[in-house]
mmCIF file of C-alpha atoms in Angstrom:
data_model
loop_
_atom_site.group_PDB
_atom_site.id
_atom_site.type_symbol
_atom_site.label_atom_id
_atom_site.label_comp_id
_atom_site.label_asym_id
_atom_site.label_seq_id
_atom_site.Cartn_x
_atom_site.Cartn_y
_atom_site.Cartn_z
ATOM 1 C CA GLN A 1 -7.345 -10.213 5.642
ATOM 2 C CA PHE A 2 -5.184 -12.590 3.704
ATOM 3 C CA LYS A 3 -4.320 -16.175 4.080
ATOM 4 C CA ALA A 4 -1.711 -17.260 6.624
ATOM 5 C CA LEU A 5 0.076 -19.280 3.986
ATOM 6 C CA ASP A 6 2.162 -16.395 2.679
ATOM 7 C CA TYR A 7 5.644 -17.463 3.377
ATOM 8 C CA TYR A 8 8.619 -19.200 1.855
ATOM 9 C CA TYR A 9 10.238 -22.561 2.833
ATOM 10 C CA PHE A 10 13.239 -24.522 1.675
ATOM 11 C CA ASN A 11 12.448 -27.882 0.018
ATOM 12 C CA GLU A 12 14.660 -30.946 0.382
ATOM 13 C CA ASN A 13 16.947 -29.566 -2.377
ATOM 14 C CA GLY A 14 17.400 -26.201 -0.725
ATOM 15 C CA ASP A 15 15.153 -24.460 -3.287
ATOM 16 C CA ILE A 16 12.976 -21.552 -2.167
ATOM 17 C CA VAL A 17 9.285 -22.281 -2.456
ATOM 18 C CA TYR A 18 6.396 -19.836 -2.123
ATOM 19 C CA LYS A 19 3.935 -21.641 0.204
ATOM 20 C CA GLU A 20 0.632 -20.459 -1.078
ATOM 21 C CA ASP A 21 0.924 -22.087 -4.473
ATOM 22 C CA ASN A 22 4.039 -24.314 -3.718
ATOM 23 C CA THR A 23 5.888 -22.739 -6.644
ATOM 24 C CA ILE A 24 9.637 -23.019 -6.730
ATOM 25 C CA ILE A 25 10.753 -19.383 -7.428
ATOM 26 C CA LYS A 26 14.459 -19.799 -6.746
ATOM 27 C CA LYS A 27 16.448 -22.980 -7.327
ATOM 28 C CA PHE A 28 19.552 -23.683 -5.223
ATOM 29 C CA VAL A 29 22.629 -24.261 -7.492
ATOM 30 C CA GLY A 30 25.576 -23.810 -5.100
ATOM 31 C CA ALA A 31 27.257 -21.758 -2.343
ATOM 32 C CA ILE A 32 30.246 -19.454 -2.005
ATOM 33 C CA ILE A 33 32.100 -17.461 0.567
ATOM 34 C CA THR A 34 31.468 -13.714 -0.091
ATOM 35 C CA GLU A 35 32.257 -10.482 1.565
ATOM 36 C CA TYR A 36 29.716 -9.198 4.064
ATOM 37 C CA ARG A 37 28.073 -6.001 2.754
ATOM 38 C CA ASP A 38 26.764 -3.730 5.403
ATOM 39 C CA VAL A 39 23.837 -2.101 3.598
ATOM 40 C CA HIS A 40 21.473 0.621 5.049
ATOM 41 C CA THR A 41 19.313 3.395 3.794
ATOM 42 C CA GLN A 42 20.740 6.843 4.020
ATOM 43 C CA ARG A 43 19.929 8.867 7.085
ATOM 44 C CA GLY A 44 18.353 12.336 6.902
ATOM 45 C CA HIS A 45 15.524 14.061 5.101
ATOM 46 C CA ARG A 46 16.111 11.918 2.018
ATOM 47 C CA ALA A 47 16.116 8.553 3.838
ATOM 48 C CA ASN A 48 12.702 7.283 2.773
ATOM 49 C CA PHE A 49 11.591 7.143 -0.809
ATOM 50 C CA GLY A 50 8.404 6.102 -2.263
ATOM 51 C CA PHE A 51 6.188 8.059 0.099
ATOM 52 C CA ASN A 52 3.170 5.944 0.921
ATOM 53 C CA ASP A 53 4.436 3.058 -1.057
ATOM 54 C CA ASN A 54 6.837 2.317 1.759
ATOM 55 C CA ARG A 55 9.537 0.902 -0.495
ATOM 56 C CA ARG A 56 13.034 2.020 0.287
ATOM 57 C CA ALA A 57 15.763 2.546 -2.231
ATOM 58 C CA ILE A 58 19.170 1.433 -1.114
ATOM 59 C CA ILE A 59 21.309 4.417 -1.840
ATOM 60 C CA SER A 60 24.077 3.983 0.739
ATOM 61 C CA ILE A 61 26.331 0.971 0.886
ATOM 62 C CA THR A 62 28.665 1.241 3.817
ATOM 63 C CA TRP A 63 31.101 -1.529 3.815
ATOM 64 C CA ASN A 64 32.201 -0.920 7.382
ATOM 65 C CA LYS A 65 32.861 -4.576 7.789
ATOM 66 C CA LYS A 66 35.109 -4.844 4.718
ATOM 67 C CA GLY A 67 37.226 -7.979 5.100
ATOM 68 C CA VAL A 68 34.429 -9.821 7.045
ATOM 69 C CA TYR A 69 33.098 -12.842 5.123
ATOM 70 C CA THR A 70 29.903 -14.870 5.128
ATOM 71 C CA VAL A 71 28.437 -17.779 3.301
ATOM 72 C CA GLY A 72 26.059 -17.015 0.416
ATOM 73 C CA ALA A 73 23.732 -19.421 -1.335
ATOM 74 C CA ILE A 74 23.632 -19.187 -5.145
ATOM 75 C CA TYR A 75 20.075 -19.337 -6.508
ATOM 76 C CA ALA A 76 18.728 -19.405 -10.100
ATOM 77 C CA ASN A 77 15.413 -17.655 -10.585
ATOM 78 C CA THR A 78 12.840 -19.994 -12.225
ATOM 79 C CA LEU A 79 10.529 -17.328 -13.775
ATOM 80 C CA THR A 80 11.025 -14.652 -16.370
ATOM 81 C CA THR A 81 10.060 -11.102 -15.421
ATOM 82 C CA GLU A 82 6.872 -11.319 -17.554
ATOM 83 C CA GLU A 83 5.942 -14.661 -15.989
ATOM 84 C CA ALA A 84 6.387 -13.201 -12.539
ATOM 85 C CA LYS A 85 4.350 -10.174 -13.346
ATOM 86 C CA LYS A 86 1.392 -12.240 -14.620
ATOM 87 C CA LYS A 87 1.535 -14.528 -11.536
ATOM 88 C CA TYR A 88 2.322 -12.185 -8.637
ATOM 89 C CA HIS A 89 2.137 -8.512 -9.571
ATOM 90 C CA TRP A 90 -0.238 -6.365 -7.566
ATOM 91 C CA ASP A 91 -2.547 -5.695 -10.476
ATOM 92 C CA SER A 92 -2.931 -9.361 -11.265
ATOM 93 C CA THR A 93 -3.551 -10.668 -7.664
ATOM 94 C CA GLY A 94 -6.483 -8.717 -6.338
ATOM 95 C CA ASN A 95 -4.452 -6.180 -4.364
ATOM 96 C CA ASN A 96 -2.715 -8.848 -2.349
ATOM 97 C CA PRO A 97 0.455 -7.381 -0.879
ATOM 98 C CA PHE A 98 1.968 -10.648 -0.092
ATOM 99 C CA LYS A 99 1.933 -11.842 -3.635
ATOM 100 C CA ASP A 100 3.123 -8.413 -4.758
ATOM 101 C CA GLY A 101 6.004 -9.038 -2.290
ATOM 102 C CA VAL A 102 6.828 -12.201 -4.210
ATOM 103 C CA TYR A 103 7.107 -10.130 -7.323
ATOM 104 C CA ASP A 104 9.574 -7.809 -5.526
ATOM 105 C CA PHE A 105 11.532 -10.801 -4.353
ATOM 106 C CA ILE A 106 11.855 -12.097 -7.958
ATOM 107 C CA THR A 107 12.415 -8.838 -9.856
ATOM 108 C CA TYR A 108 14.251 -6.761 -7.202
ATOM 109 C CA ARG A 109 11.750 -3.970 -7.755
ATOM 110 C CA HIS A 110 12.532 -0.847 -5.713
ATOM 111 C CA GLN A 111 12.291 2.874 -6.133
ATOM 112 C CA VAL A 112 15.362 4.964 -6.998
ATOM 113 C CA GLU A 113 15.784 8.690 -6.874
ATOM 114 C CA THR A 114 16.846 10.495 -10.099
ATOM 115 C CA PHE A 115 18.106 14.099 -9.878
ATOM 116 C CA HIS A 116 17.426 16.603 -12.622
ATOM 117 C CA ASN A 117 19.380 19.836 -12.872
ATOM 118 C CA GLY A 118 20.968 19.145 -9.552
ATOM 119 C CA VAL A 119 17.811 20.177 -7.635
ATOM 120 C CA SER A 120 14.549 18.462 -8.582
ATOM 121 C CA PHE A 121 14.075 14.733 -8.386
ATOM 122 C CA ARG A 122 11.582 12.039 -9.214
ATOM 123 C CA ASN A 123 11.082 8.476 -7.967
ATOM 124 C CA ASP A 124 11.490 5.804 -10.594
ATOM 125 C CA TRP A 125 11.227 2.022 -10.558
ATOM 126 C CA PHE A 126 14.038 -0.410 -10.989
ATOM 127 C CA GLU A 127 13.054 -3.970 -11.974
ATOM 128 C CA ARG A 128 15.579 -6.510 -13.021
ATOM 129 C CA GLN A 129 14.556 -7.840 -16.366
ATOM 130 C CA TYR A 130 14.762 -11.616 -16.983
ATOM 131 C CA ILE A 131 14.454 -12.602 -20.603
ATOM 132 C CA ASN A 132 14.610 -16.223 -19.715
ATOM 133 C CA PRO A 133 14.773 -18.318 -16.533
ATOM 134 C CA GLY A 134 18.182 -18.980 -14.934
ATOM 135 C CA PHE A 135 19.374 -15.546 -13.859
ATOM 136 C CA ILE A 136 21.405 -16.060 -10.650
ATOM 137 C CA GLU A 137 22.019 -14.278 -7.404
ATOM 138 C CA VAL A 138 23.748 -14.906 -4.116
ATOM 139 C CA LEU A 139 21.385 -14.645 -1.164
ATOM 140 C CA VAL A 140 22.590 -13.851 2.412
ATOM 141 C CA MET A 141 20.376 -13.660 5.524
ATOM 142 C CA TYR A 142 20.857 -10.656 7.831
ATOM 143 C CA ASP A 143 19.525 -10.124 11.364
ATOM 144 C CA TYR A 144 18.451 -6.512 10.755
ATOM 145 C CA SER A 145 16.315 -4.665 8.253
ATOM 146 C CA ASN A 146 17.571 -2.114 5.821
ATOM 147 C CA ASP A 147 15.683 0.551 7.680
ATOM 148 C CA ASP A 148 17.255 -0.622 10.960
ATOM 149 C CA PHE A 149 14.039 -1.845 12.428
ATOM 150 C CA SER A 150 14.898 -4.322 15.118
ATOM 151 C CA GLY A 151 11.800 -6.392 14.632
ATOM 152 C CA ALA A 152 12.487 -7.316 11.007
ATOM 153 C CA ALA A 153 15.188 -9.442 9.397
ATOM 154 C CA SER A 154 16.289 -9.111 5.790
ATOM 155 C CA VAL A 155 17.601 -11.038 2.828
ATOM 156 C CA HIS A 156 20.361 -9.493 0.804
ATOM 157 C CA SER A 157 21.045 -10.349 -2.807
ATOM 158 C CA TYR A 158 24.345 -9.870 -4.524
ATOM 159 C CA TYR A 159 24.181 -10.261 -8.309
ATOM 160 C CA ALA A 160 25.775 -9.343 -11.564
ATOM 161 C CA TYR A 161 23.551 -7.189 -13.823
ATOM 162 C CA TYR A 162 24.285 -5.476 -17.086
ATOM 163 C CA GLY A 163 20.836 -4.746 -18.444
ATOM 164 C CA GLU A 164 19.634 -1.162 -18.242
ATOM 165 C CA ARG A 165 16.539 -0.277 -16.233
ATOM 166 C CA HIS A 166 13.889 -1.405 -18.664
ATOM 167 C CA ASN A 167 15.705 -2.865 -21.600
ATOM 168 C CA HIS A 168 18.436 -5.429 -22.308
ATOM 169 C CA ASN A 169 21.143 -3.362 -24.029
ATOM 170 C CA GLY A 170 23.797 -4.929 -21.736
ATOM 171 C CA PHE A 171 22.756 -8.540 -22.388
ATOM 172 C CA THR A 172 25.769 -9.372 -24.502
ATOM 173 C CA PRO A 173 27.022 -13.040 -24.630
ATOM 174 C CA GLU A 174 29.980 -12.033 -22.461
ATOM 175 C CA ASN A 175 27.839 -10.340 -19.787
ATOM 176 C CA MET A 176 25.154 -13.084 -19.777
ATOM 177 C CA LEU A 177 27.798 -15.495 -18.490
ATOM 178 C CA TYR A 178 28.163 -13.531 -15.259
ATOM 179 C CA MET A 179 24.382 -13.162 -14.914
ATOM 180 C CA THR A 180 23.314 -16.777 -15.519
ATOM 181 C CA ASN A 181 26.205 -19.201 -14.922
ATOM 182 C CA GLN A 182 26.982 -20.103 -11.351
ATOM 183 C CA ASN A 183 30.180 -21.913 -12.453
ATOM 184 C CA VAL A 184 31.806 -18.520 -12.839
ATOM 185 C CA TYR A 185 31.638 -18.143 -9.072
ATOM 186 C CA LEU A 186 31.908 -21.674 -7.625
ATOM 187 C CA GLY A 187 35.363 -22.334 -6.072
ATOM 188 C CA GLN A 188 36.522 -18.758 -6.488
ATOM 189 C CA ARG A 189 37.963 -16.498 -3.804
ATOM 190 C CA PRO A 190 35.842 -13.593 -2.451
ATOM 191 C CA ILE A 191 38.259 -11.024 -3.885
ATOM 192 C CA TYR A 192 37.137 -12.291 -7.397
ATOM 193 C CA THR A 193 33.454 -12.908 -6.699
ATOM 194 C CA THR A 194 32.833 -9.535 -4.878
ATOM 195 C CA LYS A 195 34.152 -7.651 -7.932
ATOM 196 C CA GLN A 196 31.843 -9.563 -10.335
ATOM 197 C CA LEU A 197 28.668 -9.219 -8.198
ATOM 198 C CA ASN A 198 28.111 -5.508 -9.021
ATOM 199 C CA HIS A 199 24.618 -5.018 -7.592
ATOM 200 C CA THR A 200 23.066 -5.340 -4.179
ATOM 201 C CA ALA A 201 19.367 -5.583 -3.285
ATOM 202 C CA VAL A 202 17.739 -5.793 0.132
ATOM 203 C CA PHE A 203 14.378 -7.523 0.699
ATOM 204 C CA THR A 204 12.480 -6.303 3.750
ATOM 205 C CA ASP A 205 10.030 -3.536 4.716
ATOM 206 C CA SER A 206 8.957 -3.217 8.302
ATOM 207 C CA PHE A 207 6.157 -0.789 7.359
ATOM 208 C CA ARG A 208 4.441 -2.929 4.663
ATOM 209 C CA ASP A 209 2.231 -5.889 5.478
ATOM 210 C CA TRP A 210 5.090 -8.229 5.120
ATOM 211 C CA CYS A 211 8.684 -8.622 6.328
ATOM 212 C CA TYR A 212 11.009 -11.534 7.099
ATOM 213 C CA LEU A 213 11.086 -13.759 10.116
ATOM 214 C CA PHE A 214 13.578 -16.623 10.008
ATOM 215 C CA MET A 215 12.509 -19.698 11.856
ATOM 216 C CA PRO A 216 13.094 -23.488 11.710
ATOM 217 C CA GLY A 217 10.352 -25.712 10.532
ATOM 218 C CA SER A 218 8.849 -27.300 7.492
ATOM 219 C CA LYS A 219 6.144 -26.438 5.013
ATOM 220 C CA ASN A 220 3.686 -28.356 7.211
#
């Protein structure tokens, strides 16, 4: 029921462009060698969070391939969180799940489980807050989805983040350097960059109306 233009492509500079409106949402600023993070959702009765929302919280990072390295592309996001919300959030786009997926891709929105009194729990949202453009991440392509669905690929993001869930208490000048300046990582060994990139997010969902398929081609 939606247009068949809802995909991303790389322009001549390696930037990531959302096809429907040809907006550059992530600007390529470099590349590094980084450790391969084997990320999956936890198995068992608590494996799926979000119920009918079908968004999955990454609560288990199993670095079974520790010591295995890959190449990651460093990208700087071009929109603030508020700009992305106005442009792509579900409530602003006529219930278009593809545009809402762009918002996820920009803000890393996913549901997390919070325990209370060791028993009860509630699902809450995590959204990375950008107070200005230029927050960086390292993107790596994977040939599986985080829910182990063989028909979907995924994009993993490694990034430094010191802001709390919905405010900016950790946005000190010292911390902002690691969140916004790619030169901190360029030319460094993985043993250094892995330590600095303290968050991981996975973008895929085989049960929503969108997931990733990597294929060669052009925007035309």
